mmCIF file of C-alpha atoms and ligand atoms in Angstrom:
data_model
loop_
_atom_site.group_PDB
_atom_site.id
_atom_site.type_symbol
_atom_site.label_atom_id
_atom_site.label_comp_id
_atom_site.label_asym_id
_atom_site.label_seq_id
_atom_site.Cartn_x
_atom_site.Cartn_y
_atom_site.Cartn_z
ATOM 1 C CA MET A 1428 19.016 0.393 16.174
ATOM 2 C CA TYR A 1429 17.075 0.505 12.928
ATOM 3 C CA PHE A 1430 19.851 1.173 10.394
ATOM 4 C CA ASN A 1431 22.102 -1.665 9.353
ATOM 5 C CA SER A 1432 24.148 -2.768 6.341
ATOM 6 C CA LYS A 1433 20.985 -3.750 4.482
ATOM 7 C CA ASN A 1434 19.167 -0.403 4.697
ATOM 8 C CA ASN A 1435 21.987 2.055 4.643
ATOM 9 C CA PHE A 1436 20.419 4.355 2.085
ATOM 10 C CA TYR A 1437 17.567 6.880 2.227
ATOM 11 C CA HIS A 1438 14.164 5.420 1.774
ATOM 12 C CA GLY A 1439 10.521 5.680 2.714
ATOM 13 C CA ILE A 1440 8.772 3.770 5.459
ATOM 14 C CA MET A 1441 5.553 2.291 3.996
ATOM 15 C CA PHE A 1442 2.539 2.052 6.272
ATOM 16 C CA HIS A 1443 -0.717 0.355 5.372
ATOM 17 C CA GLN A 1444 -3.117 -1.159 7.917
ATOM 18 C CA PHE A 1445 -3.591 -0.037 11.516
ATOM 19 C CA HIS A 1446 -5.941 -1.708 14.030
ATOM 20 C CA ASP A 1447 -7.564 -0.633 17.270
ATOM 21 C CA ASN A 1448 -10.134 -2.157 19.545
ATOM 22 C CA ASN A 1449 -13.024 -0.561 17.679
ATOM 23 C CA PHE A 1450 -13.945 -0.746 14.017
ATOM 24 C CA HIS A 1451 -10.489 -1.402 12.681
ATOM 25 C CA LYS A 1452 -9.834 -5.104 13.391
ATOM 26 C CA LYS A 1453 -6.483 -6.732 13.427
ATOM 27 C CA SER A 1454 -5.576 -8.091 9.973
ATOM 28 C CA ASP A 1455 -2.463 -9.461 8.277
ATOM 29 C CA GLY A 1456 0.433 -7.160 8.942
ATOM 30 C CA SER A 1457 -1.663 -4.492 10.720
ATOM 31 C CA ILE A 1458 -0.136 -2.594 13.653
ATOM 32 C CA ASP A 1459 -1.698 -0.768 16.582
ATOM 33 C CA LYS A 1460 -0.801 2.600 18.090
ATOM 34 C CA ASP A 1461 1.682 1.091 20.517
ATOM 35 C CA ASP A 1462 3.513 -0.547 17.636
ATOM 36 C CA PHE A 1463 3.554 2.786 15.841
ATOM 37 C CA TYR A 1464 5.195 4.482 18.893
ATOM 38 C CA LYS A 1465 7.717 1.627 18.945
ATOM 39 C CA ILE A 1466 8.577 2.109 15.287
ATOM 40 C CA ILE A 1467 9.124 5.843 15.683
ATOM 41 C CA LYS A 1468 11.350 5.227 18.718
ATOM 42 C CA TYR A 1469 13.261 2.395 16.940
ATOM 43 C CA ILE A 1470 14.036 4.430 13.861
ATOM 44 C CA GLY A 1471 14.709 7.552 15.993
ATOM 45 C CA ARG A 1472 12.642 10.699 15.547
ATOM 46 C CA GLU A 1473 15.782 12.564 14.438
ATOM 47 C CA ASN A 1474 16.111 10.207 11.404
ATOM 48 C CA ILE A 1475 12.514 10.771 10.253
ATOM 49 C CA LEU A 1476 12.210 13.786 7.972
ATOM 50 C CA ASN A 1477 9.031 15.660 7.266
ATOM 51 C CA ALA A 1478 7.752 14.867 3.778
ATOM 52 C CA ASP A 1479 8.502 18.312 2.382
ATOM 53 C CA ASP A 1480 11.966 18.265 3.890
ATOM 54 C CA PHE A 1481 12.685 14.769 2.457
ATOM 55 C CA PHE A 1482 11.426 15.952 -0.942
ATOM 56 C CA ASN A 1483 13.448 19.175 -0.930
ATOM 57 C CA ARG A 1484 16.676 17.504 0.132
ATOM 58 C CA PHE A 1485 16.098 14.769 -2.411
ATOM 59 C CA ARG A 1486 15.626 17.364 -5.161
ATOM 60 C CA GLN A 1487 18.843 19.095 -4.168
ATOM 61 C CA ASN A 1488 20.702 15.804 -3.954
ATOM 62 C CA LYS A 1489 21.386 16.469 -0.297
ATOM 63 C CA LEU A 1490 19.611 13.545 1.287
ATOM 64 C CA ASP A 1491 21.759 11.648 3.741
ATOM 65 C CA SER A 1492 21.760 7.860 3.726
ATOM 66 C CA LYS A 1493 20.344 7.349 7.150
ATOM 67 C CA LYS A 1494 17.137 9.331 6.571
ATOM 68 C CA VAL A 1495 13.633 8.156 6.059
ATOM 69 C CA CYS A 1496 10.171 9.683 5.612
ATOM 70 C CA PHE A 1497 6.811 8.196 6.469
ATOM 71 C CA THR A 1498 4.373 7.209 3.657
ATOM 72 C CA PHE A 1499 0.773 6.062 3.925
ATOM 73 C CA ASP A 1500 -0.816 4.297 0.972
ATOM 74 C CA ASP A 1501 -4.335 3.451 -0.162
ATOM 75 C CA SER A 1502 -6.643 6.185 1.172
ATOM 76 C CA ILE A 1503 -7.683 4.155 4.257
ATOM 77 C CA LYS A 1504 -9.441 5.622 7.272
ATOM 78 C CA CYS A 1505 -7.603 3.508 9.849
ATOM 79 C CA GLN A 1506 -4.479 5.598 9.160
ATOM 80 C CA TYR A 1507 -6.407 8.779 9.843
ATOM 81 C CA ASP A 1508 -7.985 7.376 12.962
ATOM 82 C CA ILE A 1509 -5.009 5.703 14.502
ATOM 83 C CA ALA A 1510 -1.766 6.996 13.013
ATOM 84 C CA LEU A 1511 -2.595 10.668 12.410
ATOM 85 C CA PRO A 1512 -2.968 11.679 16.064
ATOM 86 C CA ILE A 1513 0.469 10.243 16.781
ATOM 87 C CA LEU A 1514 2.014 11.886 13.694
ATOM 88 C CA GLU A 1515 0.659 15.164 15.012
ATOM 89 C CA GLU A 1516 1.961 14.504 18.492
ATOM 90 C CA PHE A 1517 5.453 13.986 17.108
ATOM 91 C CA LYS A 1518 4.959 16.613 14.383
ATOM 92 C CA ILE A 1519 5.980 14.142 11.661
ATOM 93 C CA LYS A 1520 4.519 15.409 8.409
ATOM 94 C CA SER A 1521 4.094 12.500 5.984
ATOM 95 C CA PHE A 1522 3.162 11.490 2.470
ATOM 96 C CA PHE A 1523 -0.352 10.169 1.849
ATOM 97 C CA PHE A 1524 -0.649 8.387 -1.482
ATOM 98 C CA ILE A 1525 -4.280 8.358 -2.516
ATOM 99 C CA TYR A 1526 -6.070 6.458 -5.197
ATOM 100 C CA THR A 1527 -9.146 8.341 -6.223
ATOM 101 C CA SER A 1528 -11.904 5.985 -7.445
ATOM 102 C CA ILE A 1529 -12.873 5.628 -3.776
ATOM 103 C CA ILE A 1530 -13.531 9.401 -3.535
ATOM 104 C CA GLU A 1531 -16.111 8.848 -6.342
ATOM 105 C CA GLY A 1532 -17.739 6.043 -4.308
ATOM 106 C CA GLU A 1533 -16.123 3.274 -6.308
ATOM 107 C CA PRO A 1534 -13.291 1.809 -4.255
ATOM 108 C CA ASP A 1535 -11.116 -0.901 -5.527
ATOM 109 C CA LEU A 1536 -12.692 -3.613 -3.396
ATOM 110 C CA LEU A 1537 -9.218 -4.489 -1.968
ATOM 111 C CA GLU A 1538 -9.936 -2.978 1.450
ATOM 112 C CA VAL A 1539 -13.497 -4.204 1.502
ATOM 113 C CA TYR A 1540 -12.248 -7.672 0.744
ATOM 114 C CA ARG A 1541 -9.673 -7.405 3.484
ATOM 115 C CA TYR A 1542 -12.280 -6.202 5.974
ATOM 116 C CA PHE A 1543 -14.474 -9.119 4.965
ATOM 117 C CA ARG A 1544 -11.666 -11.664 5.322
ATOM 118 C CA PHE A 1545 -10.738 -10.522 8.759
ATOM 119 C CA ASN A 1546 -14.208 -9.869 10.213
ATOM 120 C CA TYR A 1547 -16.404 -12.678 8.895
ATOM 121 C CA PHE A 1548 -14.213 -15.704 9.512
ATOM 122 C CA LYS A 1549 -12.800 -17.307 12.611
ATOM 123 C CA ASN A 1550 -9.356 -16.875 11.134
ATOM 124 C CA ILE A 1551 -7.833 -16.204 7.785
ATOM 125 C CA ASN A 1552 -7.380 -19.884 6.877
ATOM 126 C CA TYR A 1553 -11.134 -20.469 7.196
ATOM 127 C CA PHE A 1554 -11.537 -17.726 4.625
ATOM 128 C CA TYR A 1555 -8.980 -19.301 2.267
ATOM 129 C CA ASP A 1556 -10.737 -22.681 2.575
ATOM 130 C CA GLU A 1557 -14.121 -21.285 1.769
ATOM 131 C CA PHE A 1558 -12.675 -19.206 -1.094
ATOM 132 C CA TYR A 1559 -11.076 -22.309 -2.656
ATOM 133 C CA LYS A 1560 -14.366 -24.217 -2.238
ATOM 134 C CA ASN A 1561 -16.047 -21.636 -4.397
ATOM 135 C CA LEU A 1562 -13.520 -22.115 -7.192
ATOM 136 C CA ASP A 1563 -13.843 -24.511 -10.035
ATOM 137 C CA LYS A 1564 -10.092 -25.003 -10.425
ATOM 138 C CA ASN A 1565 -7.465 -27.642 -9.926
ATOM 139 C CA LEU A 1566 -5.487 -25.949 -7.153
ATOM 140 C CA THR A 1567 -3.246 -28.895 -6.290
ATOM 141 C CA GLU A 1568 -1.818 -28.791 -9.789
ATOM 142 C CA PHE A 1569 -1.571 -24.978 -9.736
ATOM 143 C CA PHE A 1570 0.356 -24.929 -6.471
ATOM 144 C CA LYS A 1571 2.640 -27.711 -7.626
ATOM 145 C CA LYS A 1572 3.459 -25.836 -10.804
ATOM 146 C CA ASN A 1573 4.218 -22.720 -8.792
ATOM 147 C CA GLU A 1574 6.231 -24.372 -6.022
ATOM 148 C CA GLN A 1575 9.388 -22.464 -6.869
ATOM 149 C CA ILE A 1576 7.637 -19.131 -7.218
ATOM 150 C CA ILE A 1577 5.975 -19.607 -3.827
ATOM 151 C CA LYS A 1578 9.401 -20.201 -2.235
ATOM 152 C CA GLU A 1579 10.827 -17.105 -3.942
ATOM 153 C CA LYS A 1580 7.885 -14.958 -2.797
ATOM 154 C CA LYS A 1581 8.306 -16.138 0.741
ATOM 155 C CA LEU A 1582 11.910 -14.840 0.639
ATOM 156 C CA LYS A 1583 10.923 -11.595 -0.969
ATOM 157 C CA PHE A 1584 7.905 -11.007 1.357
ATOM 158 C CA PRO A 1585 8.814 -12.820 4.595
ATOM 159 C CA PHE A 1586 5.897 -11.140 6.433
ATOM 160 C CA TYR A 1587 3.403 -13.228 4.442
ATOM 161 C CA SER A 1588 2.595 -16.794 5.466
ATOM 162 C CA ILE A 1589 2.803 -19.573 2.813
ATOM 163 C CA GLU A 1590 -1.007 -19.647 2.873
ATOM 164 C CA ASP A 1591 -1.137 -15.837 2.246
ATOM 165 C CA ILE A 1592 1.251 -16.221 -0.677
ATOM 166 C CA LYS A 1593 -0.742 -19.090 -2.194
ATOM 167 C CA PHE A 1594 -3.963 -17.113 -1.906
ATOM 168 C CA ARG A 1595 -2.401 -14.059 -3.545
ATOM 169 C CA LEU A 1596 -1.092 -16.239 -6.350
ATOM 170 C CA VAL A 1597 -4.502 -17.765 -7.004
ATOM 171 C CA ARG A 1598 -6.146 -14.313 -6.803
ATOM 172 C CA ASP A 1599 -3.567 -12.488 -8.972
ATOM 173 C CA GLU A 1600 -2.374 -15.091 -11.371
ATOM 174 C CA LEU A 1601 -4.856 -17.950 -11.722
ATOM 175 C CA LEU A 1602 -8.005 -15.868 -11.739
ATOM 176 C CA ASN A 1603 -8.829 -12.871 -13.848
ATOM 177 C CA SER A 1604 -10.346 -9.951 -11.924
ATOM 178 C CA GLU A 1605 -13.904 -10.735 -13.053
ATOM 179 C CA GLU A 1606 -13.631 -14.330 -11.729
ATOM 180 C CA TYR A 1607 -12.184 -13.102 -8.445
ATOM 181 C CA LYS A 1608 -14.962 -10.472 -8.079
ATOM 182 C CA SER A 1609 -17.632 -13.014 -8.763
ATOM 183 C CA VAL A 1610 -16.343 -15.490 -6.194
ATOM 184 C CA MET A 1611 -16.109 -12.712 -3.587
ATOM 185 C CA SER A 1612 -19.599 -11.438 -4.284
ATOM 186 C CA LYS A 1613 -20.949 -14.983 -3.885
ATOM 187 C CA MET A 1614 -19.192 -15.174 -0.513
ATOM 188 C CA PHE A 1615 -20.569 -11.748 0.495
ATOM 189 C CA GLU A 1616 -24.074 -12.966 -0.178
ATOM 190 C CA SER A 1617 -23.636 -16.126 1.804
ATOM 191 C CA LYS A 1618 -22.603 -14.001 4.854
ATOM 192 C CA ASN A 1619 -25.158 -11.187 4.227
ATOM 193 C CA PHE A 1620 -22.325 -8.732 3.960
ATOM 194 C CA ILE A 1621 -23.131 -5.345 2.306
ATOM 195 C CA PRO A 1622 -19.932 -3.566 1.340
ATOM 196 C CA LYS A 1623 -21.403 -0.091 0.904
ATOM 197 C CA ASP A 1624 -22.367 0.020 4.576
ATOM 198 C CA LYS A 1625 -18.690 -0.067 5.517
ATOM 199 C CA TYR A 1626 -17.223 2.573 3.153
ATOM 200 C CA LYS A 1627 -17.570 5.448 5.561
ATOM 201 C CA ASN A 1628 -15.402 3.746 8.150
ATOM 202 C CA LEU A 1629 -12.940 2.145 5.756
ATOM 203 C CA PHE A 1630 -11.952 5.019 3.387
ATOM 204 C CA LEU A 1631 -10.919 8.628 3.436
ATOM 205 C CA ASN A 1632 -13.150 11.185 1.796
ATOM 206 C CA SER A 1633 -12.346 14.624 0.320
ATOM 207 C CA GLU A 1634 -12.671 16.361 3.678
ATOM 208 C CA HIS A 1635 -10.084 14.127 5.131
ATOM 209 C CA LEU A 1636 -7.696 14.940 2.346
ATOM 210 C CA ILE A 1637 -8.238 18.649 2.802
ATOM 211 C CA GLU A 1638 -7.614 18.313 6.488
ATOM 212 C CA LEU A 1639 -4.379 16.342 5.917
ATOM 213 C CA LYS A 1640 -3.130 18.993 3.573
ATOM 214 C CA LYS A 1641 -4.028 21.722 6.050
ATOM 215 C CA LEU A 1642 -1.981 19.929 8.681
ATOM 216 C CA GLY A 1643 1.057 20.038 6.374
ATOM 217 C CA HIS A 1644 1.004 16.448 5.082
ATOM 218 C CA LEU A 1645 1.682 15.936 1.390
ATOM 219 C CA ILE A 1646 -0.856 14.227 -0.831
ATOM 220 C CA GLY A 1647 0.451 12.223 -3.779
ATOM 221 C CA LEU A 1648 -0.691 9.897 -6.576
ATOM 222 C CA HIS A 1649 -1.466 6.221 -6.296
ATOM 223 C CA SER A 1650 -3.397 5.721 -9.577
ATOM 224 C CA HIS A 1651 -7.177 6.127 -10.002
ATOM 225 C CA THR A 1652 -8.510 2.578 -9.525
ATOM 226 C CA HIS A 1653 -5.519 0.872 -7.839
ATOM 227 C CA PRO A 1654 -5.078 -1.925 -10.400
ATOM 228 C CA MET A 1655 -3.355 -5.058 -8.971
ATOM 229 C CA SER A 1656 -0.976 -5.028 -11.927
ATOM 230 C CA LEU A 1657 -0.798 -1.619 -13.503
ATOM 231 C CA GLU A 1658 2.094 -2.764 -15.737
ATOM 232 C CA LYS A 1659 -0.287 -5.080 -17.535
ATOM 233 C CA LEU A 1660 -2.399 -2.120 -18.718
ATOM 234 C CA THR A 1661 -1.884 -0.496 -22.079
ATOM 235 C CA LEU A 1662 -0.127 2.869 -22.308
ATOM 236 C CA ASP A 1663 -3.511 4.612 -22.746
ATOM 237 C CA GLN A 1664 -5.028 2.868 -19.750
ATOM 238 C CA GLN A 1665 -2.036 3.716 -17.583
ATOM 239 C CA LEU A 1666 -2.203 7.344 -18.755
ATOM 240 C CA ASN A 1667 -5.883 7.407 -17.887
ATOM 241 C CA GLU A 1668 -5.144 6.011 -14.423
ATOM 242 C CA TYR A 1669 -2.700 8.720 -13.525
ATOM 243 C CA GLU A 1670 -4.416 11.657 -15.331
ATOM 244 C CA LYS A 1671 -7.663 10.956 -13.527
ATOM 245 C CA ASN A 1672 -5.807 10.598 -10.274
ATOM 246 C CA ILE A 1673 -4.012 13.890 -10.604
ATOM 247 C CA ASN A 1674 -7.066 15.774 -11.870
ATOM 248 C CA ILE A 1675 -9.313 14.614 -9.038
ATOM 249 C CA LEU A 1676 -6.728 15.190 -6.316
ATOM 250 C CA SER A 1677 -5.769 18.716 -7.515
ATOM 251 C CA SER A 1678 -9.428 19.647 -7.788
ATOM 252 C CA ILE A 1679 -10.252 18.400 -4.259
ATOM 253 C CA LEU A 1680 -7.208 20.135 -2.788
ATOM 254 C CA LYS A 1681 -7.814 23.307 -4.906
ATOM 255 C CA ILE A 1682 -4.227 23.312 -6.108
ATOM 256 C CA ASN A 1683 -2.544 23.352 -9.447
ATOM 257 C CA LYS A 1684 -1.832 19.921 -10.974
ATOM 258 C CA ASN A 1685 1.872 20.679 -11.089
ATOM 259 C CA GLU A 1686 1.961 21.088 -7.322
ATOM 260 C CA ILE A 1687 1.502 17.348 -6.961
ATOM 261 C CA LYS A 1688 5.030 15.988 -7.435
ATOM 262 C CA PHE A 1689 5.051 12.658 -5.567
ATOM 263 C CA MET A 1690 3.577 9.208 -5.898
ATOM 264 C CA SER A 1691 3.891 5.587 -4.939
ATOM 265 C CA HIS A 1692 3.328 2.665 -7.292
ATOM 266 C CA PRO A 1693 0.151 0.716 -6.463
ATOM 267 C CA CYS A 1694 1.248 -2.830 -5.597
ATOM 268 C CA GLY A 1695 4.707 -1.760 -6.691
ATOM 269 C CA SER A 1696 3.576 -2.314 -10.276
ATOM 270 C CA TYR A 1697 5.012 -0.206 -13.125
ATOM 271 C CA ASP A 1698 6.934 -0.481 -16.408
ATOM 272 C CA SER A 1699 8.805 1.910 -18.618
ATOM 273 C CA ASN A 1700 5.562 3.363 -19.948
ATOM 274 C CA THR A 1701 4.473 4.179 -16.420
ATOM 275 C CA LEU A 1702 7.687 5.989 -15.673
ATOM 276 C CA LYS A 1703 7.342 8.111 -18.869
ATOM 277 C CA ILE A 1704 3.780 8.965 -17.995
ATOM 278 C CA LEU A 1705 4.748 10.035 -14.430
ATOM 279 C CA ASN A 1706 7.681 12.047 -15.723
ATOM 280 C CA ASN A 1707 5.400 13.885 -18.212
ATOM 281 C CA LEU A 1708 2.917 14.649 -15.395
ATOM 282 C CA GLY A 1709 5.715 16.388 -13.561
ATOM 283 C CA ILE A 1710 6.203 13.790 -10.816
ATOM 284 C CA GLU A 1711 9.637 14.235 -9.249
ATOM 285 C CA LEU A 1712 9.589 11.525 -6.565
ATOM 286 C CA GLY A 1713 8.087 8.036 -6.771
ATOM 287 C CA PHE A 1714 8.271 5.209 -4.302
ATOM 288 C CA LYS A 1715 8.467 1.457 -4.766
ATOM 289 C CA GLN A 1716 7.292 -1.138 -2.209
ATOM 290 C CA LEU A 1717 10.638 -2.920 -1.807
ATOM 291 C CA MET A 1718 14.077 -2.536 -0.298
ATOM 292 C CA THR A 1719 15.742 -4.655 -2.942
ATOM 293 C CA VAL A 1720 16.775 -4.295 -6.564
ATOM 294 C CA GLU A 1721 14.408 -5.783 -9.148
ATOM 295 C CA PRO A 1722 16.596 -6.516 -12.216
ATOM 296 C CA GLU A 1723 13.535 -7.682 -14.164
ATOM 297 C CA LYS A 1724 12.333 -4.071 -13.991
ATOM 298 C CA GLY A 1725 15.634 -2.820 -15.415
ATOM 299 C CA MET A 1726 16.879 -1.691 -12.061
ATOM 300 C CA LYS A 1727 20.634 -1.543 -11.741
ATOM 301 C CA LYS A 1728 20.831 -0.345 -8.172
ATOM 302 C CA ILE A 1729 18.754 0.585 -5.161
ATOM 303 C CA ASN A 1730 16.958 3.945 -5.591
ATOM 304 C CA ASN A 1731 17.539 3.301 -9.231
ATOM 305 C CA SER A 1732 15.745 6.484 -10.466
ATOM 306 C CA PHE A 1733 13.724 9.323 -8.997
ATOM 307 C CA LEU A 1734 10.648 7.247 -9.612
ATOM 308 C CA GLU A 1735 11.997 4.111 -7.980
ATOM 309 C CA ILE A 1736 12.804 5.041 -4.441
ATOM 310 C CA ALA A 1737 12.923 2.119 -1.952
ATOM 311 C CA ARG A 1738 10.465 1.650 0.889
ATOM 312 C CA GLN A 1739 10.522 -0.512 3.954
ATOM 313 C CA ASP A 1740 7.255 -2.210 4.948
ATOM 314 C CA HIS A 1741 6.125 -1.430 8.471
ATOM 315 C CA SER A 1742 5.616 -5.119 9.277
ATOM 316 C CA GLN A 1743 9.258 -5.712 8.359
ATOM 317 C CA ILE A 1744 10.314 -3.148 11.017
ATOM 318 C CA MET A 1745 8.079 -4.881 13.554
ATOM 319 C CA ASN A 1746 9.911 -8.104 12.738
ATOM 320 C CA MET A 1747 13.237 -6.342 13.382
ATOM 321 C CA ILE A 1748 11.960 -4.936 16.664
ATOM 322 C CA ASN A 1749 10.561 -8.265 17.880
ATOM 323 C CA LYS A 1750 13.666 -10.277 16.999
HETATM 324 ZN ZN1 ZN B 211 -1.666 0.606 -2.626
#
């Protein structure tokens, strides 16, 4: 039984990585098609609403507490290859939140980096070791200083290992994005890895988006470049992220901008400026990446506002199933 005292409110289910035995290798938190079947069964098909139904009931304030919808972030092809056929089998129409720089051939290298981490090293810890070797930083001191934060993050994101959390902290807090990029490109070179060769298999293109829409899935915003920390951008930069995103998506889908009314926050990152921007763009439903209240973001309760609807991570559900 999926629903319990901790998730007794409507929310989204957040899917990211899927793996198969072909191109899409197993990576941290990824699930395969059997896991996906299990998740649908565990939640109960009757509790999973189609995206448009979820949205309409939400709008009319008629959404029951034990209802969820499925959401897919990050414009990644593994979702199309592995999850979509099963969605179609069960006729579960879902939200796909798309960041658009990839459509213009300039992905946030996030997925490329992930692909590299999981395909070019014996296991993830070998990658972390080599990554740290390429840094000119005192990591012992950094980890010591962040001991408490690491503990807190482990509680907040139990599906990450301590090593995963440390790496993310180094990547997101210790390094600036240029430093991170330069270390990664050094590592790419040492392994003769050419990212562009992989784009076709890693990312969705315009045709995929048109196909998803035709099938009845809803396409929503996820920023243009998928910044790690959108809230650190200025108001103008944030506005640019979402305006570009909505312009490109509406033009690909040949719809009016105001028909796109849904979004999810990339990396769960937003501030009050972001919410204003989204509101002005006519967004009526926005998803977070958490099932808990973040007081530091001014949240007073779960599903705090129409732009702060909770989501459960798929790997969290796998943990519940495997308990
Ligand atoms: Zn994302």
